[in-house]
mmCIF file of N, CA and C in Angstrom:
data_model
loop_
_atom_site.group_PDB
_atom_site.id
_atom_site.type_symbol
_atom_site.label_atom_id
_atom_site.label_comp_id
_atom_site.label_asym_id
_atom_site.label_seq_id
_atom_site.Cartn_x
_atom_site.Cartn_y
_atom_site.Cartn_z
ATOM 1 N N UNK A 1383 -39.913 35.582 12.075
ATOM 2 C CA UNK A 1383 -38.976 35.530 10.974
ATOM 3 C C UNK A 1383 -39.239 34.275 10.153
ATOM 4 N N UNK A 1384 -39.395 34.450 8.887
ATOM 5 C CA UNK A 1384 -39.628 33.336 7.977
ATOM 6 C C UNK A 1384 -38.320 32.880 7.364
ATOM 7 N N UNK A 1385 -38.134 31.563 7.331
ATOM 8 C CA UNK A 1385 -36.952 30.993 6.703
ATOM 9 C C UNK A 1385 -37.430 30.153 5.535
ATOM 10 N N UNK A 1386 -36.898 30.434 4.364
ATOM 11 C CA UNK A 1386 -37.324 29.661 3.198
ATOM 12 C C UNK A 1386 -36.585 28.322 3.180
ATOM 13 N N UNK A 1387 -37.286 27.294 2.796
ATOM 14 C CA UNK A 1387 -36.723 25.943 2.745
ATOM 15 C C UNK A 1387 -36.345 25.626 1.309
ATOM 16 N N UNK A 1388 -35.109 25.221 1.147
ATOM 17 C CA UNK A 1388 -34.620 24.843 -0.178
ATOM 18 C C UNK A 1388 -34.456 23.327 -0.197
ATOM 19 N N UNK A 1389 -35.335 22.609 -0.885
ATOM 20 C CA UNK A 1389 -35.243 21.141 -0.893
ATOM 21 C C UNK A 1389 -33.961 20.630 -1.546
ATOM 22 N N UNK A 1390 -33.317 21.431 -2.364
ATOM 23 C CA UNK A 1390 -32.097 21.004 -3.051
ATOM 24 C C UNK A 1390 -30.861 21.161 -2.178
ATOM 25 N N UNK A 1391 -31.007 21.842 -1.035
ATOM 26 C CA UNK A 1391 -29.868 22.084 -0.158
ATOM 27 C C UNK A 1391 -29.251 20.776 0.331
ATOM 28 N N UNK A 1392 -30.086 19.792 0.649
ATOM 29 C CA UNK A 1392 -29.563 18.502 1.098
ATOM 30 C C UNK A 1392 -28.771 17.816 -0.007
ATOM 31 N N UNK A 1393 -29.229 17.942 -1.234
ATOM 32 C CA UNK A 1393 -28.493 17.362 -2.365
ATOM 33 C C UNK A 1393 -27.167 18.088 -2.573
ATOM 34 N N UNK A 1394 -27.161 19.398 -2.400
ATOM 35 C CA UNK A 1394 -25.921 20.163 -2.526
ATOM 36 C C UNK A 1394 -24.915 19.744 -1.455
ATOM 37 N N UNK A 1395 -25.401 19.524 -0.237
ATOM 38 C CA UNK A 1395 -24.530 19.072 0.849
ATOM 39 C C UNK A 1395 -23.953 17.700 0.523
ATOM 40 N N UNK A 1396 -24.791 16.799 0.046
ATOM 41 C CA UNK A 1396 -24.338 15.463 -0.341
ATOM 42 C C UNK A 1396 -23.307 15.545 -1.467
ATOM 43 N N UNK A 1397 -23.548 16.407 -2.453
ATOM 44 C CA UNK A 1397 -22.613 16.573 -3.567
ATOM 45 C C UNK A 1397 -21.257 17.074 -3.070
ATOM 46 N N UNK A 1398 -21.254 18.018 -2.130
ATOM 47 C CA UNK A 1398 -19.995 18.531 -1.569
ATOM 48 C C UNK A 1398 -19.252 17.426 -0.815
ATOM 49 N N UNK A 1399 -19.981 16.591 -0.081
ATOM 50 C CA UNK A 1399 -19.351 15.490 0.644
ATOM 51 C C UNK A 1399 -18.734 14.483 -0.331
ATOM 52 N N UNK A 1400 -19.436 14.184 -1.406
ATOM 53 C CA UNK A 1400 -18.910 13.259 -2.416
ATOM 54 C C UNK A 1400 -17.678 13.866 -3.088
ATOM 55 N N UNK A 1401 -17.745 15.150 -3.413
ATOM 56 C CA UNK A 1401 -16.588 15.823 -4.020
ATOM 57 C C UNK A 1401 -15.377 15.777 -3.088
ATOM 58 N N UNK A 1402 -15.599 15.997 -1.786
ATOM 59 C CA UNK A 1402 -14.511 15.932 -0.812
ATOM 60 C C UNK A 1402 -13.918 14.531 -0.737
ATOM 61 N N UNK A 1403 -14.781 13.528 -0.804
ATOM 62 C CA UNK A 1403 -14.308 12.146 -0.788
ATOM 63 C C UNK A 1403 -13.401 11.876 -1.978
ATOM 64 N N UNK A 1404 -13.812 12.333 -3.163
ATOM 65 C CA UNK A 1404 -12.990 12.130 -4.352
ATOM 66 C C UNK A 1404 -11.709 12.945 -4.282
ATOM 67 N N UNK A 1405 -11.755 14.118 -3.692
ATOM 68 C CA UNK A 1405 -10.537 14.911 -3.529
ATOM 69 C C UNK A 1405 -9.569 14.209 -2.594
ATOM 70 N N UNK A 1406 -10.098 13.612 -1.518
ATOM 71 C CA UNK A 1406 -9.244 12.907 -0.560
ATOM 72 C C UNK A 1406 -8.533 11.732 -1.195
ATOM 73 N N UNK A 1407 -9.196 11.027 -2.101
ATOM 74 C CA UNK A 1407 -8.578 9.868 -2.738
ATOM 75 C C UNK A 1407 -7.931 10.234 -4.067
ATOM 76 N N UNK A 1408 -7.970 11.516 -4.415
ATOM 77 C CA UNK A 1408 -7.368 12.023 -5.650
ATOM 78 C C UNK A 1408 -7.941 11.350 -6.895
ATOM 79 N N UNK A 1409 -9.247 11.068 -6.851
ATOM 80 C CA UNK A 1409 -9.909 10.511 -8.022
ATOM 81 C C UNK A 1409 -10.997 11.483 -8.427
ATOM 82 N N UNK A 1410 -11.054 11.796 -9.682
ATOM 83 C CA UNK A 1410 -12.040 12.738 -10.165
ATOM 84 C C UNK A 1410 -12.659 12.207 -11.450
ATOM 85 N N UNK A 1411 -13.940 12.034 -11.454
ATOM 86 C CA UNK A 1411 -14.680 11.552 -12.622
ATOM 87 C C UNK A 1411 -14.108 10.262 -13.187
ATOM 88 N N UNK A 1412 -13.608 9.405 -12.345
ATOM 89 C CA UNK A 1412 -13.072 8.127 -12.793
ATOM 90 C C UNK A 1412 -11.665 8.212 -13.357
ATOM 91 N N UNK A 1413 -11.097 9.389 -13.463
ATOM 92 C CA UNK A 1413 -9.740 9.551 -13.986
ATOM 93 C C UNK A 1413 -8.780 9.778 -12.828
ATOM 94 N N UNK A 1414 -7.651 9.126 -12.886
ATOM 95 C CA UNK A 1414 -6.673 9.266 -11.817
ATOM 96 C C UNK A 1414 -5.836 10.506 -12.067
ATOM 97 N N UNK A 1415 -5.659 11.283 -11.038
ATOM 98 C CA UNK A 1415 -4.855 12.498 -11.147
ATOM 99 C C UNK A 1415 -3.382 12.144 -11.301
ATOM 100 N N UNK A 1416 -2.611 13.000 -11.915
ATOM 101 C CA UNK A 1416 -1.196 12.723 -12.193
ATOM 102 C C UNK A 1416 -0.313 12.880 -10.961
ATOM 103 N N UNK A 1417 -0.745 13.648 -9.964
ATOM 104 C CA UNK A 1417 0.135 13.910 -8.827
ATOM 105 C C UNK A 1417 -0.077 12.942 -7.664
ATOM 106 N N UNK A 1418 -0.788 11.877 -7.889
ATOM 107 C CA UNK A 1418 -1.044 10.911 -6.832
ATOM 108 C C UNK A 1418 0.217 10.085 -6.573
ATOM 109 N N UNK A 1419 0.548 9.924 -5.312
ATOM 110 C CA UNK A 1419 1.673 9.072 -4.953
ATOM 111 C C UNK A 1419 1.168 7.636 -4.963
ATOM 112 N N UNK A 1420 1.789 6.802 -5.741
ATOM 113 C CA UNK A 1420 1.382 5.405 -5.862
ATOM 114 C C UNK A 1420 2.060 4.576 -4.792
ATOM 115 N N UNK A 1421 1.313 3.655 -4.227
ATOM 116 C CA UNK A 1421 1.915 2.705 -3.298
ATOM 117 C C UNK A 1421 1.829 1.330 -3.940
ATOM 118 N N UNK A 1422 2.894 0.579 -3.857
ATOM 119 C CA UNK A 1422 2.877 -0.736 -4.490
ATOM 120 C C UNK A 1422 1.936 -1.689 -3.747
ATOM 121 N N UNK A 1423 1.314 -2.577 -4.510
ATOM 122 C CA UNK A 1423 0.430 -3.581 -3.930
ATOM 123 C C UNK A 1423 1.260 -4.624 -3.200
ATOM 124 N N UNK A 1424 0.717 -5.118 -2.091
ATOM 125 C CA UNK A 1424 1.447 -6.100 -1.284
ATOM 126 C C UNK A 1424 0.544 -7.277 -0.952
ATOM 127 N N UNK A 1425 1.176 -8.418 -0.730
ATOM 128 C CA UNK A 1425 0.479 -9.640 -0.347
ATOM 129 C C UNK A 1425 1.264 -10.266 0.797
ATOM 130 N N UNK A 1426 0.580 -10.580 1.888
ATOM 131 C CA UNK A 1426 1.226 -11.096 3.086
ATOM 132 C C UNK A 1426 0.663 -12.478 3.393
ATOM 133 N N UNK A 1427 1.551 -13.429 3.627
ATOM 134 C CA UNK A 1427 1.129 -14.775 4.002
ATOM 135 C C UNK A 1427 1.933 -15.185 5.233
ATOM 136 N N UNK A 1428 1.224 -15.639 6.251
ATOM 137 C CA UNK A 1428 1.888 -16.025 7.494
ATOM 138 C C UNK A 1428 1.826 -17.542 7.668
ATOM 139 N N UNK A 1429 2.983 -18.122 7.961
ATOM 140 C CA UNK A 1429 3.065 -19.535 8.305
ATOM 141 C C UNK A 1429 3.579 -19.621 9.739
ATOM 142 N N UNK A 1430 3.717 -20.821 10.256
ATOM 143 C CA UNK A 1430 4.213 -20.971 11.623
ATOM 144 C C UNK A 1430 5.651 -20.483 11.744
ATOM 145 N N UNK A 1431 6.439 -20.674 10.692
ATOM 146 C CA UNK A 1431 7.872 -20.348 10.741
ATOM 147 C C UNK A 1431 8.224 -18.931 10.296
ATOM 148 N N UNK A 1432 7.432 -18.380 9.364
ATOM 149 C CA UNK A 1432 7.835 -17.105 8.770
ATOM 150 C C UNK A 1432 6.633 -16.341 8.228
ATOM 151 N N UNK A 1433 6.922 -15.103 7.849
ATOM 152 C CA UNK A 1433 5.957 -14.270 7.137
ATOM 153 C C UNK A 1433 6.529 -14.090 5.736
ATOM 154 N N UNK A 1434 5.705 -14.319 4.740
ATOM 155 C CA UNK A 1434 6.118 -14.170 3.343
ATOM 156 C C UNK A 1434 5.419 -12.937 2.783
ATOM 157 N N UNK A 1435 6.222 -12.008 2.303
ATOM 158 C CA UNK A 1435 5.702 -10.745 1.791
ATOM 159 C C UNK A 1435 6.088 -10.602 0.324
ATOM 160 N N UNK A 1436 5.076 -10.362 -0.511
ATOM 161 C CA UNK A 1436 5.287 -10.100 -1.942
ATOM 162 C C UNK A 1436 4.837 -8.677 -2.226
ATOM 163 N N UNK A 1437 5.680 -7.936 -2.945
ATOM 164 C CA UNK A 1437 5.358 -6.550 -3.279
ATOM 165 C C UNK A 1437 5.543 -6.356 -4.774
ATOM 166 N N UNK A 1438 4.513 -5.833 -5.438
ATOM 167 C CA UNK A 1438 4.584 -5.569 -6.875
ATOM 168 C C UNK A 1438 5.304 -4.247 -7.127
ATOM 169 N N UNK A 1439 6.368 -4.311 -7.921
ATOM 170 C CA UNK A 1439 7.159 -3.129 -8.250
ATOM 171 C C UNK A 1439 7.534 -3.132 -9.738
ATOM 172 N N UNK A 1440 6.552 -3.194 -10.628
ATOM 173 C CA UNK A 1440 6.871 -3.307 -12.056
ATOM 174 C C UNK A 1440 7.617 -2.087 -12.587
ATOM 175 N N UNK A 1441 8.585 -2.349 -13.440
ATOM 176 C CA UNK A 1441 9.322 -1.276 -14.100
ATOM 177 C C UNK A 1441 10.334 -0.568 -13.222
ATOM 178 N N UNK A 1442 10.645 -1.127 -12.074
ATOM 179 C CA UNK A 1442 11.594 -0.491 -11.163
ATOM 180 C C UNK A 1442 12.819 -1.385 -11.033
ATOM 181 N N UNK A 1443 13.978 -0.796 -11.239
ATOM 182 C CA UNK A 1443 15.214 -1.554 -11.106
ATOM 183 C C UNK A 1443 15.568 -1.692 -9.627
ATOM 184 N N UNK A 1444 16.234 -2.785 -9.298
ATOM 185 C CA UNK A 1444 16.581 -3.044 -7.895
ATOM 186 C C UNK A 1444 17.450 -1.932 -7.311
ATOM 187 N N UNK A 1445 18.277 -1.289 -8.131
ATOM 188 C CA UNK A 1445 19.137 -0.211 -7.632
ATOM 189 C C UNK A 1445 18.324 1.023 -7.224
ATOM 190 N N UNK A 1446 17.068 1.108 -7.669
ATOM 191 C CA UNK A 1446 16.201 2.234 -7.330
ATOM 192 C C UNK A 1446 15.277 1.921 -6.157
ATOM 193 N N UNK A 1447 15.531 0.808 -5.468
ATOM 194 C CA UNK A 1447 14.715 0.401 -4.326
ATOM 195 C C UNK A 1447 15.491 0.524 -3.025
ATOM 196 N N UNK A 1448 14.780 0.856 -1.965
ATOM 197 C CA UNK A 1448 15.335 0.865 -0.613
ATOM 198 C C UNK A 1448 14.380 0.048 0.245
ATOM 199 N N UNK A 1449 14.867 -1.064 0.801
ATOM 200 C CA UNK A 1449 14.046 -1.934 1.638
ATOM 201 C C UNK A 1449 14.693 -1.987 3.016
ATOM 202 N N UNK A 1450 13.904 -1.629 4.031
ATOM 203 C CA UNK A 1450 14.382 -1.654 5.410
ATOM 204 C C UNK A 1450 13.410 -2.482 6.236
ATOM 205 N N UNK A 1451 13.967 -3.339 7.106
ATOM 206 C CA UNK A 1451 13.142 -4.251 7.883
ATOM 207 C C UNK A 1451 13.469 -4.111 9.362
ATOM 208 N N UNK A 1452 12.426 -3.891 10.163
ATOM 209 C CA UNK A 1452 12.576 -3.925 11.620
ATOM 210 C C UNK A 1452 11.917 -5.211 12.102
ATOM 211 N N UNK A 1453 11.890 -5.420 13.395
ATOM 212 C CA UNK A 1453 11.245 -6.620 13.928
ATOM 213 C C UNK A 1453 9.731 -6.575 13.753
ATOM 214 N N UNK A 1454 9.176 -5.380 13.476
ATOM 215 C CA UNK A 1454 7.725 -5.236 13.439
ATOM 216 C C UNK A 1454 7.165 -4.709 12.121
ATOM 217 N N UNK A 1455 8.016 -4.303 11.187
ATOM 218 C CA UNK A 1455 7.503 -3.692 9.961
ATOM 219 C C UNK A 1455 8.533 -3.759 8.832
ATOM 220 N N UNK A 1456 8.031 -3.578 7.608
ATOM 221 C CA UNK A 1456 8.874 -3.491 6.421
ATOM 222 C C UNK A 1456 8.593 -2.137 5.767
ATOM 223 N N UNK A 1457 9.659 -1.418 5.460
ATOM 224 C CA UNK A 1457 9.555 -0.123 4.788
ATOM 225 C C UNK A 1457 10.189 -0.264 3.414
ATOM 226 N N UNK A 1458 9.413 0.082 2.388
ATOM 227 C CA UNK A 1458 9.903 0.014 1.007
ATOM 228 C C UNK A 1458 9.713 1.383 0.376
ATOM 229 N N UNK A 1459 10.770 1.885 -0.246
ATOM 230 C CA UNK A 1459 10.667 3.140 -0.981
ATOM 231 C C UNK A 1459 11.497 3.004 -2.246
ATOM 232 N N UNK A 1460 11.203 3.859 -3.181
ATOM 233 C CA UNK A 1460 11.948 3.815 -4.426
ATOM 234 C C UNK A 1460 11.442 4.843 -5.402
ATOM 235 N N UNK A 1461 11.889 4.677 -6.633
ATOM 236 C CA UNK A 1461 11.498 5.620 -7.666
ATOM 237 C C UNK A 1461 11.438 4.907 -9.006
ATOM 238 N N UNK A 1462 10.357 5.150 -9.693
ATOM 239 C CA UNK A 1462 10.227 4.662 -11.067
ATOM 240 C C UNK A 1462 10.593 5.829 -11.966
ATOM 241 N N UNK A 1463 11.729 5.684 -12.637
ATOM 242 C CA UNK A 1463 12.252 6.787 -13.432
ATOM 243 C C UNK A 1463 11.694 6.743 -14.850
ATOM 244 N N UNK A 1464 11.422 7.929 -15.362
ATOM 245 C CA UNK A 1464 10.882 8.047 -16.709
ATOM 246 C C UNK A 1464 12.021 8.105 -17.714
ATOM 247 N N UNK A 1465 11.890 7.321 -18.767
ATOM 248 C CA UNK A 1465 12.884 7.365 -19.840
ATOM 249 C C UNK A 1465 12.620 8.592 -20.692
ATOM 250 N N UNK A 1466 13.644 9.349 -20.938
ATOM 251 C CA UNK A 1466 13.514 10.563 -21.755
ATOM 252 C C UNK A 1466 13.784 10.208 -23.213
ATOM 253 N N UNK A 1467 12.861 10.609 -24.058
ATOM 254 C CA UNK A 1467 13.024 10.361 -25.485
ATOM 255 C C UNK A 1467 13.491 11.649 -26.152
ATOM 256 N N UNK A 1468 14.378 11.516 -27.133
ATOM 257 C CA UNK A 1468 14.924 12.690 -27.798
ATOM 258 C C UNK A 1468 14.023 13.175 -28.931
ATOM 259 N N UNK A 1469 13.156 12.333 -29.447
ATOM 260 C CA UNK A 1469 12.264 12.714 -30.533
ATOM 261 C C UNK A 1469 11.109 13.543 -29.971
ATOM 262 N N UNK A 1470 11.139 14.840 -30.205
ATOM 263 C CA UNK A 1470 10.126 15.735 -29.649
ATOM 264 C C UNK A 1470 9.007 16.024 -30.645
ATOM 265 N N UNK A 1471 9.084 15.484 -31.863
ATOM 266 C CA UNK A 1471 8.079 15.783 -32.877
ATOM 267 C C UNK A 1471 6.793 14.988 -32.679
ATOM 268 N N UNK A 1472 6.875 13.838 -32.047
ATOM 269 C CA UNK A 1472 5.678 13.020 -31.867
ATOM 270 C C UNK A 1472 5.178 13.119 -30.437
ATOM 271 N N UNK A 1473 3.891 12.968 -30.289
ATOM 272 C CA UNK A 1473 3.275 12.996 -28.975
ATOM 273 C C UNK A 1473 2.907 11.577 -28.592
ATOM 274 N N UNK A 1474 3.280 11.182 -27.407
ATOM 275 C CA UNK A 1474 2.967 9.848 -26.928
ATOM 276 C C UNK A 1474 2.143 9.965 -25.664
ATOM 277 N N UNK A 1475 1.062 9.237 -25.609
ATOM 278 C CA UNK A 1475 0.235 9.200 -24.404
ATOM 279 C C UNK A 1475 0.769 8.097 -23.504
ATOM 280 N N UNK A 1476 0.890 8.402 -22.231
ATOM 281 C CA UNK A 1476 1.394 7.412 -21.292
ATOM 282 C C UNK A 1476 0.491 7.348 -20.075
ATOM 283 N N UNK A 1477 0.130 6.146 -19.673
ATOM 284 C CA UNK A 1477 -0.642 5.940 -18.456
ATOM 285 C C UNK A 1477 0.246 5.385 -17.350
ATOM 286 N N UNK A 1478 1.550 5.292 -17.619
ATOM 287 C CA UNK A 1478 2.492 4.841 -16.600
ATOM 288 C C UNK A 1478 2.618 5.935 -15.549
ATOM 289 N N UNK A 1479 2.927 5.533 -14.342
ATOM 290 C CA UNK A 1479 3.109 6.488 -13.256
ATOM 291 C C UNK A 1479 4.567 6.469 -12.843
ATOM 292 N N UNK A 1480 5.186 7.625 -12.931
ATOM 293 C CA UNK A 1480 6.595 7.775 -12.603
ATOM 294 C C UNK A 1480 6.730 8.568 -11.319
ATOM 295 N N UNK A 1481 7.836 8.392 -10.675
ATOM 296 C CA UNK A 1481 8.110 9.180 -9.491
ATOM 297 C C UNK A 1481 8.412 8.315 -8.290
ATOM 298 N N UNK A 1482 8.525 8.981 -7.159
ATOM 299 C CA UNK A 1482 8.902 8.314 -5.918
ATOM 300 C C UNK A 1482 7.674 7.719 -5.239
ATOM 301 N N UNK A 1483 7.910 6.688 -4.458
ATOM 302 C CA UNK A 1483 6.857 6.075 -3.680
ATOM 303 C C UNK A 1483 7.460 5.557 -2.382
ATOM 304 N N UNK A 1484 6.593 5.267 -1.432
ATOM 305 C CA UNK A 1484 7.028 4.659 -0.179
ATOM 306 C C UNK A 1484 5.849 3.930 0.433
ATOM 307 N N UNK A 1485 6.161 2.902 1.189
ATOM 308 C CA UNK A 1485 5.117 2.135 1.863
ATOM 309 C C UNK A 1485 5.691 1.499 3.121
ATOM 310 N N UNK A 1486 4.938 1.574 4.200
ATOM 311 C CA UNK A 1486 5.287 0.939 5.459
ATOM 312 C C UNK A 1486 4.259 -0.160 5.702
ATOM 313 N N UNK A 1487 4.737 -1.395 5.856
ATOM 314 C CA UNK A 1487 3.843 -2.533 6.033
ATOM 315 C C UNK A 1487 4.080 -3.117 7.428
ATOM 316 N N UNK A 1488 3.101 -2.951 8.338
ATOM 317 C CA UNK A 1488 3.248 -3.552 9.661
ATOM 318 C C UNK A 1488 3.119 -5.067 9.571
ATOM 319 N N UNK A 1489 3.875 -5.770 10.388
ATOM 320 C CA UNK A 1489 3.870 -7.234 10.361
ATOM 321 C C UNK A 1489 3.020 -7.785 11.506
ATOM 322 N N UNK A 1490 2.351 -8.921 11.275
ATOM 323 C CA UNK A 1490 1.468 -9.491 12.306
ATOM 324 C C UNK A 1490 2.225 -10.177 13.449
ATOM 325 N N UNK A 1491 3.519 -10.389 13.310
ATOM 326 C CA UNK A 1491 4.331 -11.021 14.357
ATOM 327 C C UNK A 1491 5.740 -10.449 14.279
ATOM 328 N N UNK A 1492 6.473 -10.540 15.384
ATOM 329 C CA UNK A 1492 7.857 -10.067 15.374
ATOM 330 C C UNK A 1492 8.722 -11.046 14.594
ATOM 331 N N UNK A 1493 9.680 -10.487 13.865
ATOM 332 C CA UNK A 1493 10.544 -11.312 13.017
ATOM 333 C C UNK A 1493 12.010 -11.091 13.378
ATOM 334 N N UNK A 1494 12.838 -11.990 12.865
ATOM 335 C CA UNK A 1494 14.296 -11.864 13.021
ATOM 336 C C UNK A 1494 14.803 -11.056 11.824
ATOM 337 N N UNK A 1495 14.878 -9.764 11.988
ATOM 338 C CA UNK A 1495 15.206 -8.921 10.834
ATOM 339 C C UNK A 1495 16.628 -9.104 10.325
ATOM 340 N N UNK A 1496 17.486 -9.787 11.065
ATOM 341 C CA UNK A 1496 18.844 -10.049 10.582
ATOM 342 C C UNK A 1496 18.901 -11.305 9.706
ATOM 343 N N UNK A 1497 17.810 -12.044 9.603
ATOM 344 C CA UNK A 1497 17.800 -13.283 8.820
ATOM 345 C C UNK A 1497 16.801 -13.247 7.665
ATOM 346 N N UNK A 1498 16.446 -12.068 7.220
ATOM 347 C CA UNK A 1498 15.500 -11.903 6.118
ATOM 348 C C UNK A 1498 16.182 -12.270 4.806
ATOM 349 N N UNK A 1499 15.465 -12.998 3.957
ATOM 350 C CA UNK A 1499 15.979 -13.279 2.616
ATOM 351 C C UNK A 1499 15.066 -12.583 1.605
ATOM 352 N N UNK A 1500 15.668 -12.164 0.490
ATOM 353 C CA UNK A 1500 14.923 -11.418 -0.522
ATOM 354 C C UNK A 1500 15.254 -11.922 -1.903
ATOM 355 N N UNK A 1501 14.247 -11.859 -2.776
ATOM 356 C CA UNK A 1501 14.430 -12.167 -4.196
ATOM 357 C C UNK A 1501 13.626 -11.136 -4.973
ATOM 358 N N UNK A 1502 14.253 -10.533 -5.977
ATOM 359 C CA UNK A 1502 13.571 -9.548 -6.813
ATOM 360 C C UNK A 1502 13.631 -10.019 -8.250
ATOM 361 N N UNK A 1503 12.474 -10.405 -8.788
ATOM 362 C CA UNK A 1503 12.439 -10.962 -10.133
ATOM 363 C C UNK A 1503 11.135 -10.557 -10.814
ATOM 364 N N UNK A 1504 11.225 -10.150 -12.060
ATOM 365 C CA UNK A 1504 10.071 -9.781 -12.877
ATOM 366 C C UNK A 1504 9.179 -8.738 -12.199
ATOM 367 N N UNK A 1505 9.783 -7.776 -11.515
ATOM 368 C CA UNK A 1505 9.021 -6.704 -10.897
ATOM 369 C C UNK A 1505 8.291 -7.083 -9.620
ATOM 370 N N UNK A 1506 8.629 -8.237 -9.053
ATOM 371 C CA UNK A 1506 8.010 -8.665 -7.794
ATOM 372 C C UNK A 1506 9.108 -8.911 -6.768
ATOM 373 N N UNK A 1507 8.995 -8.255 -5.625
ATOM 374 C CA UNK A 1507 9.927 -8.443 -4.524
ATOM 375 C C UNK A 1507 9.328 -9.468 -3.567
ATOM 376 N N UNK A 1508 10.062 -10.559 -3.333
ATOM 377 C CA UNK A 1508 9.638 -11.602 -2.397
ATOM 378 C C UNK A 1508 10.551 -11.562 -1.182
ATOM 379 N N UNK A 1509 9.971 -11.339 -0.013
ATOM 380 C CA UNK A 1509 10.725 -11.336 1.229
ATOM 381 C C UNK A 1509 10.260 -12.498 2.098
ATOM 382 N N UNK A 1510 11.209 -13.229 2.645
ATOM 383 C CA UNK A 1510 10.906 -14.252 3.641
ATOM 384 C C UNK A 1510 11.423 -13.726 4.958
ATOM 385 N N UNK A 1511 10.500 -13.534 5.898
ATOM 386 C CA UNK A 1511 10.793 -12.899 7.170
ATOM 387 C C UNK A 1511 10.608 -13.934 8.285
ATOM 388 N N UNK A 1512 11.710 -14.585 8.725
ATOM 389 C CA UNK A 1512 11.591 -15.614 9.760
ATOM 390 C C UNK A 1512 11.112 -15.024 11.085
ATOM 391 N N UNK A 1513 10.184 -15.720 11.717
ATOM 392 C CA UNK A 1513 9.647 -15.248 12.987
ATOM 393 C C UNK A 1513 10.655 -15.453 14.120
ATOM 394 N N UNK A 1514 10.535 -14.616 15.138
ATOM 395 C CA UNK A 1514 11.317 -14.821 16.352
ATOM 396 C C UNK A 1514 10.891 -16.149 16.970
ATOM 397 N N UNK A 1515 11.783 -16.786 17.654
ATOM 398 C CA UNK A 1515 11.507 -18.107 18.248
ATOM 399 C C UNK A 1515 10.273 -18.061 19.147
ATOM 400 N N UNK A 1516 10.134 -16.999 19.930
ATOM 401 C CA UNK A 1516 8.982 -16.906 20.837
ATOM 402 C C UNK A 1516 7.661 -16.759 20.083
ATOM 403 N N UNK A 1517 7.695 -16.269 18.843
ATOM 404 C CA UNK A 1517 6.480 -16.102 18.042
ATOM 405 C C UNK A 1517 6.068 -17.391 17.351
ATOM 406 N N UNK A 1518 7.017 -18.282 17.099
ATOM 407 C CA UNK A 1518 6.727 -19.499 16.346
ATOM 408 C C UNK A 1518 5.727 -20.400 17.051
ATOM 409 N N UNK A 1519 5.862 -20.530 18.335
ATOM 410 C CA UNK A 1519 5.023 -21.471 19.079
ATOM 411 C C UNK A 1519 4.099 -20.718 20.030
ATOM 412 N N UNK A 1520 3.602 -19.617 19.587
ATOM 413 C CA UNK A 1520 2.748 -18.777 20.414
ATOM 414 C C UNK A 1520 1.327 -19.343 20.414
ATOM 415 N N UNK A 1521 1.103 -20.320 21.274
ATOM 416 C CA UNK A 1521 -0.194 -20.961 21.389
ATOM 417 C C UNK A 1521 -0.674 -20.761 22.815
ATOM 418 N N UNK A 1522 -1.902 -20.389 22.938
ATOM 419 C CA UNK A 1522 -2.471 -20.159 24.252
ATOM 420 C C UNK A 1522 -3.525 -21.212 24.514
ATOM 421 N N UNK A 1523 -3.421 -21.931 25.623
ATOM 422 C CA UNK A 1523 -4.397 -22.959 26.001
ATOM 423 C C UNK A 1523 -5.530 -22.266 26.724
ATOM 424 N N UNK A 1524 -6.730 -22.536 26.287
ATOM 425 C CA UNK A 1524 -7.913 -21.958 26.891
ATOM 426 C C UNK A 1524 -8.548 -23.001 27.803
ATOM 427 N N UNK A 1525 -8.751 -22.647 29.044
ATOM 428 C CA UNK A 1525 -9.347 -23.549 30.012
ATOM 429 C C UNK A 1525 -10.873 -23.515 29.863
ATOM 430 N N UNK A 1526 -11.479 -24.656 29.552
ATOM 431 C CA UNK A 1526 -12.923 -24.712 29.351
ATOM 432 C C UNK A 1526 -13.657 -25.346 30.539
ATOM 433 N N UNK A 1527 -12.946 -25.596 31.586
ATOM 434 C CA UNK A 1527 -13.580 -26.197 32.758
ATOM 435 C C UNK A 1527 -14.513 -25.190 33.415
ATOM 436 N N UNK A 1528 -15.641 -25.715 33.889
ATOM 437 C CA UNK A 1528 -16.611 -24.883 34.592
ATOM 438 C C UNK A 1528 -16.187 -24.735 36.050
ATOM 439 N N UNK A 1529 -16.277 -23.561 36.595
ATOM 440 C CA UNK A 1529 -15.947 -23.404 38.008
ATOM 441 C C UNK A 1529 -16.963 -24.154 38.867
ATOM 442 N N UNK A 1530 -16.493 -24.798 39.922
ATOM 443 C CA UNK A 1530 -17.387 -25.518 40.810
ATOM 444 C C UNK A 1530 -18.067 -24.561 41.766
ATOM 445 N N UNK A 1531 -19.337 -24.766 41.952
ATOM 446 C CA UNK A 1531 -20.090 -23.831 42.800
ATOM 447 C C UNK A 1531 -20.380 -24.412 44.142
#
């Protein structure tokens, strides 16, 4: 039985894999799809006393946010609502993303979730998450002595 070899078959397989990758990330030809759920960008900084978490939430009012904190993670959800315009005669292009979002951010250390402080200003949520007392001084001494033979 003879099997014909198609040299382009490997390229077709590669193209399908690339297409699947773009489908998974909801990006197509460099354009972002409209139905993608956006997650806000976050920045985490750890000090000896606390974890400082900054989350970008531009265009979202504080009343549209839900922030929940456990000893091990921060959960943020909310909705960026679209303003409805009554003038239907003009067409406006918008690259803003509206709709609901959610994000779960695991923390590198356990915190005292009853003592969290928050500030929401200019579309940035700043959380100060004080560490549990046992986490503050979590230092392990490494013994470098050579065993005697």
